[in-house]
Amino acid sequence: MPDGVPKKPSRIQMRNRRVILDAALNVFSQHGYRGATLDQIAAEAGLSKPNILYYFQGKEQIHLTLLSQLMETWLDPLVELDADGDPKTEILDYVQRKLDMARDLPRESRLFAGEILQGAPRIGPRLESDLKPLFDQKCAVIAGWVKAGKIADIDPQHLIFSIWATTQHYADFEAQVTVLLGNATGSNDTASQHLRVMFGKMLCVNN
Amino acid sequence: MPDGVPKKPSRIQMRNRRVILDAALNVFSQHGYRGATLDQIAAEAGLSKPNILYYFQGKEQIHLTLLSQLMETWLDPLVELDADGDPKTEILDYVQRKLDMARDLPRESRLFAGEILQGAPRIGPRLESDLKPLFDQKCAVIAGWVKAGKIADIDPQHLIFSIWATTQHYADFEAQVTVLLGNATGSNDTASQHLRVMFGKMLCVNN
DNA sequence: GAAAATTTTTACCATTTGGTAAATCCACGA
DNA sequence: TCGTGGATTTACCAAATGGTAAAAATTTTC
């Protein structure tokens, strides 16, 4: 059986892979792909550099692994958008899920933002193969709601862009947001409330 | 006069500084601070690396110079927001100016986004000193409009965040937008129309 | 408990990168 | 046209960086 079953990873392999990926997520999300170094990742993971390269083929593979894992998580909230649900509720719930994700997974949000910002040099293909089909499908769903007069006449594509932009903003531009809000108050769900009002009014059929 | 007047720069100095900064903007906006190299900048500028270091003290100074110059341009559209104008018009025009800037200066938008994404390590102080006062002032203006019942009851801070996020999205996430829109049609002002409708409905007092 | 397999460390290496010193080139005013 | 000061190149350098080979340590298996 010269190449058949990849052999299941040992406990120690599982643990160290997780530790390395978590450390790499910290470093990559903060410094970008080129700004991150294997030494930093190794230090953060509490392992030696050669030991890291025992678990991953190289720097690029670590980055790619992170992006791949992230892609699934990233699409989840949109997958859940249900064509058979109440249109306004479905969209507002989607906004909330996206905002929750930016809150709970800011490192992932920044990792993704950094990759796209640089022209998606590594994840580009998966945008086409994974993201675009889902995007087109959900745009069609929303277009159906518009045509049926269930929500206001709005361009589905740009609606989704606006949802992404406004929700991810709180993770990706956190440094700026923190400065401007004075980060004193528990302004946590002020954003949630604002976005709920904003998209709520936008979808309203009257006026 | 051992240190008084800095002496006015020659034509060749003016030209080369501009050339270098333009090249650096290309490289920094595409690869981030650490991802950019002096060799890349030199190649892009058509100069040798030591020659670049003849005009700037180092890599960091080039980056800082770009960010400083950018800061002014960046704040301009918000400065123009007039407390004495028609509230809805003022805000919608501001959205349009921001969107125009994302269209005309995508490199600058990405440079800024990259810096903030990494925690604003170099421009942080100027967020406090330059951006925050202006932000607070304009928030007060908008809050006044809200209190006077001239626009809907909306949180000024988060309104501005939403405007920044949605407009800059088209520059910062261009790689993604291009994939998802199929970049075929002249979808240039579809975004403008969408944002106009979106923020227009949001500010509407009725309902 | 010894052999086999896996994991970790030590000691490197080639390349890249930001930066410097000094020699050379060149424009331009006297 | 010649000298002078600014502009440019050549030849480097030390540190950092991604990565490797092989020995040593450790765990697992029989």
Coordinates of C-alpha atoms (C1' of nucleotides) in Angstrom, one line a residue:
Chain A
M1 CA 0.0 0.0 0.0
P2 CA 2.6 2.5 -1.2
D3 CA 0.6 5.7 -1.1
G4 CA -3.0 4.8 -0.3
V5 CA -4.2 5.7 3.2
P6 CA -2.4 8.9 4.6
K7 CA -2.2 7.3 8.0
K8 CA -4.0 9.0 10.8
P9 CA -2.1 11.7 12.8
S10 CA -1.0 11.0 16.3
R11 CA -2.2 13.0 19.3
I12 CA 1.1 14.9 19.4
Q13 CA 0.7 15.7 15.7
M14 CA -2.8 16.9 16.2
R15 CA -1.8 19.1 19.1
N16 CA 1.2 20.6 17.5
R17 CA -0.5 21.3 14.2
R18 CA -3.2 23.2 16.1
V19 CA -0.7 25.1 18.2
I20 CA 1.3 26.1 15.1
L21 CA -1.8 27.2 13.2
D22 CA -3.0 29.2 16.1
A23 CA 0.4 30.9 16.5
A24 CA 0.5 31.5 12.7
L25 CA -2.9 33.0 12.8
N26 CA -1.7 35.5 15.4
V27 CA 1.4 36.4 13.4
F28 CA 0.0 36.4 9.9
S29 CA -3.1 38.4 10.8
Q30 CA -1.0 41.1 12.5
H31 CA 1.9 41.4 10.1
G32 CA 0.6 40.0 6.8
Y33 CA 2.1 37.2 4.8
R34 CA 5.5 38.7 4.1
G35 CA 5.7 40.6 7.3
A36 CA 5.4 37.4 9.3
T37 CA 8.5 35.3 9.9
L38 CA 8.8 31.6 10.8
D39 CA 10.9 32.6 13.8
Q40 CA 8.0 34.7 15.1
I41 CA 5.5 31.8 14.5
A42 CA 7.9 29.4 16.2
A43 CA 8.4 31.6 19.2
E44 CA 4.6 32.2 19.5
A45 CA 4.0 28.4 19.3
G46 CA 6.8 27.6 21.7
L47 CA 8.5 25.4 19.2
S48 CA 11.8 25.6 17.3
K49 CA 11.8 26.7 13.7
P50 CA 12.9 23.3 12.3
N51 CA 10.3 21.7 14.3
I52 CA 7.6 23.8 12.7
L53 CA 9.0 22.8 9.3
Y54 CA 8.6 19.2 10.4
Y55 CA 4.9 19.7 10.5
F56 CA 4.4 22.0 7.5
Q57 CA 6.3 22.0 4.2
G58 CA 6.9 25.7 4.5
K59 CA 5.7 29.2 5.3
E60 CA 3.4 29.3 2.3
Q61 CA 1.7 26.0 3.2
I62 CA 0.9 27.3 6.7
H63 CA -0.7 30.4 5.3
L64 CA -2.6 28.4 2.7
T65 CA -3.8 26.0 5.3
L66 CA -5.1 28.8 7.4
L67 CA -6.9 30.4 4.5
S68 CA -8.5 27.2 3.4
Q69 CA -9.8 26.4 6.9
L70 CA -11.0 29.9 7.2
M71 CA -12.9 29.8 3.9
E72 CA -15.4 27.3 5.2
T73 CA -16.1 29.3 8.4
W74 CA -16.3 32.4 6.4
L75 CA -19.0 31.2 4.1
D76 CA -21.1 29.6 6.7
P77 CA -23.3 32.6 7.7
L78 CA -24.2 33.1 4.0
V79 CA -25.0 29.5 3.5
E80 CA -27.6 29.7 6.2
L81 CA -29.5 32.4 4.4
D82 CA -32.8 30.6 3.7
A83 CA -34.7 31.3 0.5
D84 CA -37.9 30.0 2.2
G85 CA -37.6 32.2 5.3
D86 CA -39.0 35.7 5.9
P87 CA -36.9 37.9 3.7
K88 CA -36.3 40.8 6.0
T89 CA -35.6 38.5 9.0
E90 CA -33.3 36.4 6.9
I91 CA -31.2 39.3 5.9
L92 CA -31.1 41.0 9.3
D93 CA -30.1 37.7 10.9
Y94 CA -27.4 37.3 8.3
V95 CA -26.1 40.8 9.2
Q96 CA -26.1 39.7 12.9
R97 CA -24.2 36.5 12.2
K98 CA -21.6 38.3 10.2
L99 CA -21.2 40.9 12.9
D100 CA -20.9 38.2 15.5
M101 CA -18.2 36.6 13.5
A102 CA -16.2 39.8 13.2
R103 CA -16.5 40.1 17.0
D104 CA -15.5 36.5 17.8
L105 CA -13.0 35.9 15.1
P106 CA -11.2 39.2 14.5
R107 CA -7.9 37.5 13.6
E108 CA -9.5 35.5 10.9
S109 CA -11.2 38.6 9.6
R110 CA -7.9 40.4 9.3
L111 CA -6.1 37.5 7.8
F112 CA -8.8 37.4 5.1
A113 CA -8.8 41.1 4.6
G114 CA -5.0 41.2 4.3
E115 CA -5.1 38.5 1.6
I116 CA -7.7 40.3 -0.4
L117 CA -6.1 43.7 0.1
Q118 CA -2.9 42.3 -1.6
G119 CA -4.9 41.1 -4.6
A120 CA -5.7 37.6 -3.3
P121 CA -2.5 36.1 -4.6
R122 CA -2.9 32.9 -2.7
I123 CA -6.7 32.5 -2.3
G124 CA -7.8 33.9 -5.6
P125 CA -8.7 30.5 -7.2
R126 CA -11.0 29.7 -4.2
L127 CA -12.8 32.9 -4.6
E128 CA -13.9 31.7 -8.0
S129 CA -14.5 28.1 -7.1
D130 CA -16.1 28.5 -3.6
L131 CA -17.2 32.0 -3.0
K132 CA -18.6 33.0 -6.4
P133 CA -21.1 30.2 -6.8
L134 CA -22.5 30.8 -3.4
F135 CA -22.6 34.5 -3.9
D136 CA -24.5 34.2 -7.2
Q137 CA -27.0 31.7 -5.7
K138 CA -27.8 34.0 -2.8
C139 CA -28.0 37.0 -5.0
A140 CA -30.6 35.2 -7.1
V141 CA -32.6 34.5 -3.9
I142 CA -32.5 38.1 -2.9
A143 CA -33.4 39.2 -6.5
G144 CA -36.4 36.9 -6.2
W145 CA -37.5 38.6 -3.0
V146 CA -37.2 42.0 -4.7
K147 CA -39.2 40.9 -7.7
A148 CA -41.9 39.5 -5.5
G149 CA -42.1 42.9 -3.8
K150 CA -41.2 41.4 -0.4
I151 CA -38.3 43.8 0.2
A152 CA -37.3 47.2 -1.4
D153 CA -35.9 47.3 -4.8
I154 CA -32.2 47.0 -4.1
D155 CA -29.2 45.6 -6.0
P156 CA -28.5 42.2 -4.3
Q157 CA -24.8 42.2 -5.2
H158 CA -24.2 45.6 -3.7
L159 CA -26.4 44.8 -0.7
I160 CA -24.2 41.9 0.2
F161 CA -21.1 44.0 -0.3
S162 CA -22.5 46.6 2.1
I163 CA -23.2 43.9 4.7
W164 CA -19.7 42.6 4.4
A165 CA -18.1 46.0 4.5
T166 CA -20.0 47.3 7.5
T167 CA -19.7 44.2 9.6
Q168 CA -16.1 43.4 8.9
H169 CA -15.1 47.0 9.4
Y170 CA -15.3 46.5 13.2
A171 CA -12.7 43.8 13.1
D172 CA -10.4 45.0 10.2
F173 CA -10.3 48.7 11.3
E174 CA -10.4 48.0 15.0
A175 CA -7.4 50.2 15.6
Q176 CA -9.2 53.1 14.1
V177 CA -12.6 52.3 15.7
T178 CA -11.0 52.1 19.1
V179 CA -9.4 55.5 18.8
L180 CA -12.5 57.2 17.6
L181 CA -15.0 55.6 20.1
G182 CA -12.6 56.2 23.0
N183 CA -13.2 52.5 23.7
A184 CA -14.7 53.5 27.0
T185 CA -18.3 52.4 26.9
G186 CA -19.6 48.9 26.3
S187 CA -20.2 50.0 22.7
N188 CA -20.4 46.4 21.8
D189 CA -23.9 46.2 20.6
T190 CA -24.3 49.9 19.6
A191 CA -23.0 48.7 16.3
S192 CA -25.4 45.8 16.2
Q193 CA -28.3 48.2 16.8
H194 CA -27.1 50.6 14.2
L195 CA -26.7 48.0 11.5
R196 CA -30.1 46.5 12.4
V197 CA -31.8 50.0 11.9
M198 CA -29.8 50.8 8.8
F199 CA -30.5 47.6 6.9
G200 CA -34.0 47.4 8.3
K201 CA -34.9 50.8 6.8
M202 CA -33.1 50.0 3.6
L203 CA -35.2 46.9 3.0
C204 CA -38.5 48.5 3.9
V205 CA -40.9 48.5 1.0
N206 CA -42.7 51.6 2.0
N207 CA -41.1 54.7 0.7
Chain B
M1 CA 22.7 80.3 9.8
P2 CA 23.7 76.8 10.8
D3 CA 20.3 75.2 10.7
G4 CA 17.7 77.8 9.9
V5 CA 16.3 77.7 6.4
P6 CA 16.2 74.1 5.0
K7 CA 17.2 75.4 1.5
K8 CA 14.7 75.0 -1.3
P9 CA 14.9 71.7 -3.2
S10 CA 16.2 71.7 -6.8
R11 CA 14.1 70.6 -9.8
I12 CA 15.8 67.3 -9.9
Q13 CA 15.2 66.7 -6.2
M14 CA 11.5 67.6 -6.6
R15 CA 11.2 65.2 -9.6
N16 CA 13.0 62.3 -7.9
R17 CA 11.2 62.6 -4.7
R18 CA 7.9 62.5 -6.5
V19 CA 9.0 59.5 -8.6
I20 CA 10.2 57.6 -5.5
L21 CA 7.0 58.3 -3.6
D22 CA 4.9 57.2 -6.5
A23 CA 6.9 54.0 -6.9
A24 CA 6.7 53.4 -3.1
L25 CA 3.0 53.9 -3.1
N26 CA 2.7 51.2 -5.7
V27 CA 4.8 48.8 -3.8
F28 CA 3.6 49.5 -0.3
S29 CA 0.0 49.4 -1.2
Q30 CA 0.4 46.1 -2.9
H31 CA 2.6 44.3 -0.4
G32 CA 2.3 46.1 2.9
Y33 CA 5.1 47.7 4.8
R34 CA 7.2 44.7 5.5
G35 CA 6.3 43.0 2.3
A36 CA 7.7 45.9 0.3
T37 CA 11.5 46.0 -0.3
L38 CA 13.7 49.0 -1.2
D39 CA 14.9 47.0 -4.2
Q40 CA 11.3 46.8 -5.5
I41 CA 10.8 50.5 -4.9
A42 CA 14.1 51.3 -6.6
A43 CA 13.3 49.2 -9.6
E44 CA 9.8 50.7 -9.9
A45 CA 11.3 54.2 -9.7
G46 CA 14.0 53.4 -12.2
L47 CA 16.7 54.4 -9.7
S48 CA 19.4 52.5 -7.7
K49 CA 18.8 51.6 -4.1
P50 CA 21.5 53.8 -2.7
N51 CA 20.2 56.7 -4.8
I52 CA 16.8 56.2 -3.1
L53 CA 18.5 56.4 0.2
Y54 CA 20.1 59.6 -0.9
Y55 CA 16.6 61.2 -1.0
F56 CA 15.1 59.5 2.0
Q57 CA 16.6 58.5 5.3
G58 CA 15.2 54.9 5.1
K59 CA 12.4 52.7 4.3
E60 CA 10.3 53.8 7.3
Q61 CA 10.6 57.4 6.4
I62 CA 9.3 56.8 2.9
H63 CA 6.3 55.0 4.3
L64 CA 5.7 57.7 6.9
T65 CA 6.0 60.4 4.3
L66 CA 3.3 58.7 2.2
L67 CA 1.0 58.2 5.1
S68 CA 1.4 61.8 6.2
Q69 CA 0.6 63.2 2.8
L70 CA -2.3 60.8 2.5
M71 CA -3.8 61.9 5.8
E72 CA -4.6 65.3 4.5
T73 CA -6.2 64.1 1.3
W74 CA -8.1 61.5 3.3
L75 CA -9.7 63.9 5.6
D76 CA -10.7 66.4 2.9
P77 CA -14.1 65.0 2.0
L78 CA -15.2 65.0 5.6
V79 CA -13.9 68.6 6.2
E80 CA -16.2 69.7 3.5
L81 CA -19.3 68.4 5.2
D82 CA -21.1 71.7 6.0
A83 CA -23.1 72.1 9.2
D84 CA -25.1 74.8 7.5
G85 CA -26.1 72.9 4.4
D86 CA -29.1 70.7 3.8
P87 CA -28.4 67.6 6.1
K88 CA -29.5 64.9 3.7
T89 CA -27.7 66.5 0.7
E90 CA -24.6 67.1 2.8
I91 CA -24.3 63.4 3.9
L92 CA -25.2 62.0 0.5
D93 CA -22.6 64.3 -1.2
Y94 CA -20.1 63.1 1.4
V95 CA -20.8 59.5 0.5
Q96 CA -20.3 60.4 -3.2
R97 CA -17.0 62.2 -2.5
K98 CA -15.7 59.2 -0.5
L99 CA -16.7 56.8 -3.3
D100 CA -15.0 59.0 -5.9
M101 CA -11.9 58.9 -3.8
A102 CA -11.9 55.2 -3.5
R103 CA -12.3 55.1 -7.3
D104 CA -9.6 57.6 -8.1
L105 CA -7.1 56.8 -5.4
P106 CA -7.3 53.0 -4.8
R107 CA -3.6 52.7 -4.0
E108 CA -3.9 55.3 -1.3
S109 CA -7.0 53.6 0.1
R110 CA -5.1 50.3 0.3
L111 CA -2.1 51.8 1.9
F112 CA -4.2 53.3 4.6
A113 CA -6.2 50.1 5.1
G114 CA -3.1 48.1 5.4
E115 CA -1.7 50.4 8.0
I116 CA -4.9 50.3 10.1
L117 CA -5.2 46.5 9.6
Q118 CA -1.9 46.0 11.3
G119 CA -2.9 48.1 14.3
A120 CA -1.8 51.5 12.9
P121 CA 1.8 51.0 14.3
R122 CA 3.1 54.1 12.4
I123 CA 0.2 56.4 11.9
G124 CA -1.5 55.7 15.2
P125 CA -0.6 59.1 16.8
R126 CA -2.0 61.0 13.9
L127 CA -5.3 59.2 14.2
E128 CA -5.6 60.8 17.7
S129 CA -4.2 64.2 16.7
D130 CA -5.7 64.7 13.3
L131 CA -8.6 62.3 12.7
K132 CA -10.3 62.2 16.1
P133 CA -10.9 65.9 16.5
L134 CA -12.5 66.2 13.1
F135 CA -14.5 63.0 13.6
D136 CA -15.8 64.3 16.9
Q137 CA -16.7 67.6 15.4
K138 CA -18.6 66.2 12.5
C139 CA -20.4 63.7 14.7
A140 CA -21.6 66.7 16.8
V141 CA -22.9 68.3 13.6
I142 CA -24.8 65.2 12.6
A143 CA -26.1 64.7 16.2
G144 CA -27.4 68.3 15.9
W145 CA -29.3 67.4 12.7
V146 CA -30.8 64.3 14.4
K147 CA -31.9 66.3 17.5
A148 CA -33.5 68.9 15.2
G149 CA -35.4 66.1 13.5
K150 CA -33.9 66.9 10.1
I151 CA -32.7 63.3 9.6
A152 CA -33.6 60.0 11.1
D153 CA -32.5 59.1 14.6
I154 CA -29.2 57.4 13.8
D155 CA -25.9 57.1 15.7
P156 CA -23.5 59.5 14.0
Q157 CA -20.4 57.6 14.9
H158 CA -21.6 54.4 13.4
L159 CA -23.1 56.2 10.4
I160 CA -19.7 57.5 9.5
F161 CA -18.2 54.1 10.0
S162 CA -20.8 52.7 7.6
I163 CA -20.0 55.3 5.0
W164 CA -16.2 54.6 5.3
A165 CA -16.7 50.9 5.2
T166 CA -19.0 50.8 2.2
T167 CA -17.1 53.2 0.1
Q168 CA -13.6 52.0 0.8
H169 CA -14.7 48.4 0.3
Y170 CA -14.6 49.0 -3.5
A171 CA -11.0 49.9 -3.4
D172 CA -9.7 47.7 -0.6
F173 CA -11.5 44.5 -1.6
E174 CA -11.3 45.2 -5.3
A175 CA -9.8 41.7 -6.0
Q176 CA -12.9 40.1 -4.5
V177 CA -15.4 42.6 -6.0
T178 CA -13.9 42.0 -9.4
V179 CA -14.3 38.2 -9.1
L180 CA -17.9 38.5 -7.9
L181 CA -19.1 41.1 -10.4
G182 CA -17.5 39.3 -13.3
N183 CA -16.0 42.8 -14.0
A184 CA -17.8 42.7 -17.4
T185 CA -20.4 45.5 -17.3
G186 CA -19.6 49.2 -16.7
S187 CA -20.7 48.5 -13.1
N188 CA -18.9 51.7 -12.1
D189 CA -21.8 53.8 -11.0
T190 CA -24.1 50.9 -9.9
A191 CA -22.3 51.2 -6.6
S192 CA -22.9 54.9 -6.5
Q193 CA -26.6 54.4 -7.1
H194 CA -26.8 51.7 -4.5
L195 CA -25.1 53.7 -1.8
R196 CA -27.3 56.7 -2.6
V197 CA -30.4 54.7 -2.2
M198 CA -29.2 53.0 0.9
F199 CA -28.1 56.0 2.8
G200 CA -31.0 58.0 1.4
K201 CA -33.5 55.6 2.9
M202 CA -31.6 55.4 6.1
L203 CA -31.7 59.1 6.7
C204 CA -35.4 59.5 5.8
V205 CA -37.4 60.7 8.8
N206 CA -40.6 59.1 7.7
N207 CA -40.9 55.5 9.0
Chain C
dG1 C1' 12.9 -3.8 27.6
dA2 C1' 15.0 -3.6 23.0
dA3 C1' 14.0 -2.2 18.3
dA4 C1' 11.6 0.8 15.3
dA5 C1' 9.4 4.9 14.4
dT6 C1' 8.5 9.5 15.5
dT7 C1' 9.7 14.0 17.3
dT8 C1' 13.1 17.6 18.5
dT9 C1' 17.4 19.9 18.5
dT10 C1' 21.9 21.4 16.9
dA11 C1' 24.5 23.3 13.5
dC12 C1' 24.4 25.1 9.4
dC13 C1' 23.6 27.5 4.6
dA14 C1' 22.2 30.5 0.7
dT15 C1' 19.6 34.4 -0.3
dT16 C1' 17.5 38.6 0.7
dT17 C1' 17.3 42.9 2.8
dG18 C1' 18.1 47.5 4.8
dG19 C1' 21.8 50.3 4.8
dT20 C1' 26.8 52.5 4.3
dA21 C1' 31.4 54.3 2.4
dA22 C1' 33.7 56.1 -0.9
dA23 C1' 34.7 56.8 -5.5
dT24 C1' 32.8 58.8 -9.7
dC25 C1' 29.9 61.4 -12.6
dC26 C1' 27.7 65.6 -14.0
dA27 C1' 25.4 70.1 -14.1
dC28 C1' 26.2 74.7 -13.7
dG29 C1' 27.7 79.3 -12.2
dA30 C1' 32.0 82.2 -12.2
Chain D
dT1 C1' 36.4 76.1 -19.2
dC2 C1' 37.2 75.0 -14.9
dG3 C1' 36.1 74.1 -10.3
dT4 C1' 32.6 72.9 -7.0
dG5 C1' 28.7 70.9 -5.0
dG6 C1' 25.0 68.0 -5.8
dA7 C1' 23.7 63.4 -7.9
dT8 C1' 24.8 58.6 -8.9
dT9 C1' 27.1 54.3 -9.0
dT10 C1' 30.1 50.6 -7.3
dA11 C1' 31.3 47.6 -4.0
dC12 C1' 30.3 46.2 0.1
dC13 C1' 28.4 44.6 5.0
dA14 C1' 25.8 42.7 9.0
dA15 C1' 21.6 41.0 10.2
dA16 C1' 17.5 38.5 9.2
dT17 C1' 15.1 34.9 6.9
dG18 C1' 13.4 30.5 4.8
dG19 C1' 15.0 26.3 4.7
dT20 C1' 18.0 21.7 5.3
dA21 C1' 20.9 17.7 7.1
dA22 C1' 21.8 14.9 10.4
dA23 C1' 22.4 13.7 15.1
dA24 C1' 20.0 13.2 19.4
dA25 C1' 16.0 12.4 22.2
dT26 C1' 11.7 10.6 22.9
dT27 C1' 7.7 7.8 22.2
dT28 C1' 5.6 3.7 20.5
dT29 C1' 5.4 -1.1 19.3
dC30 C1' 6.4 -5.8 19.6

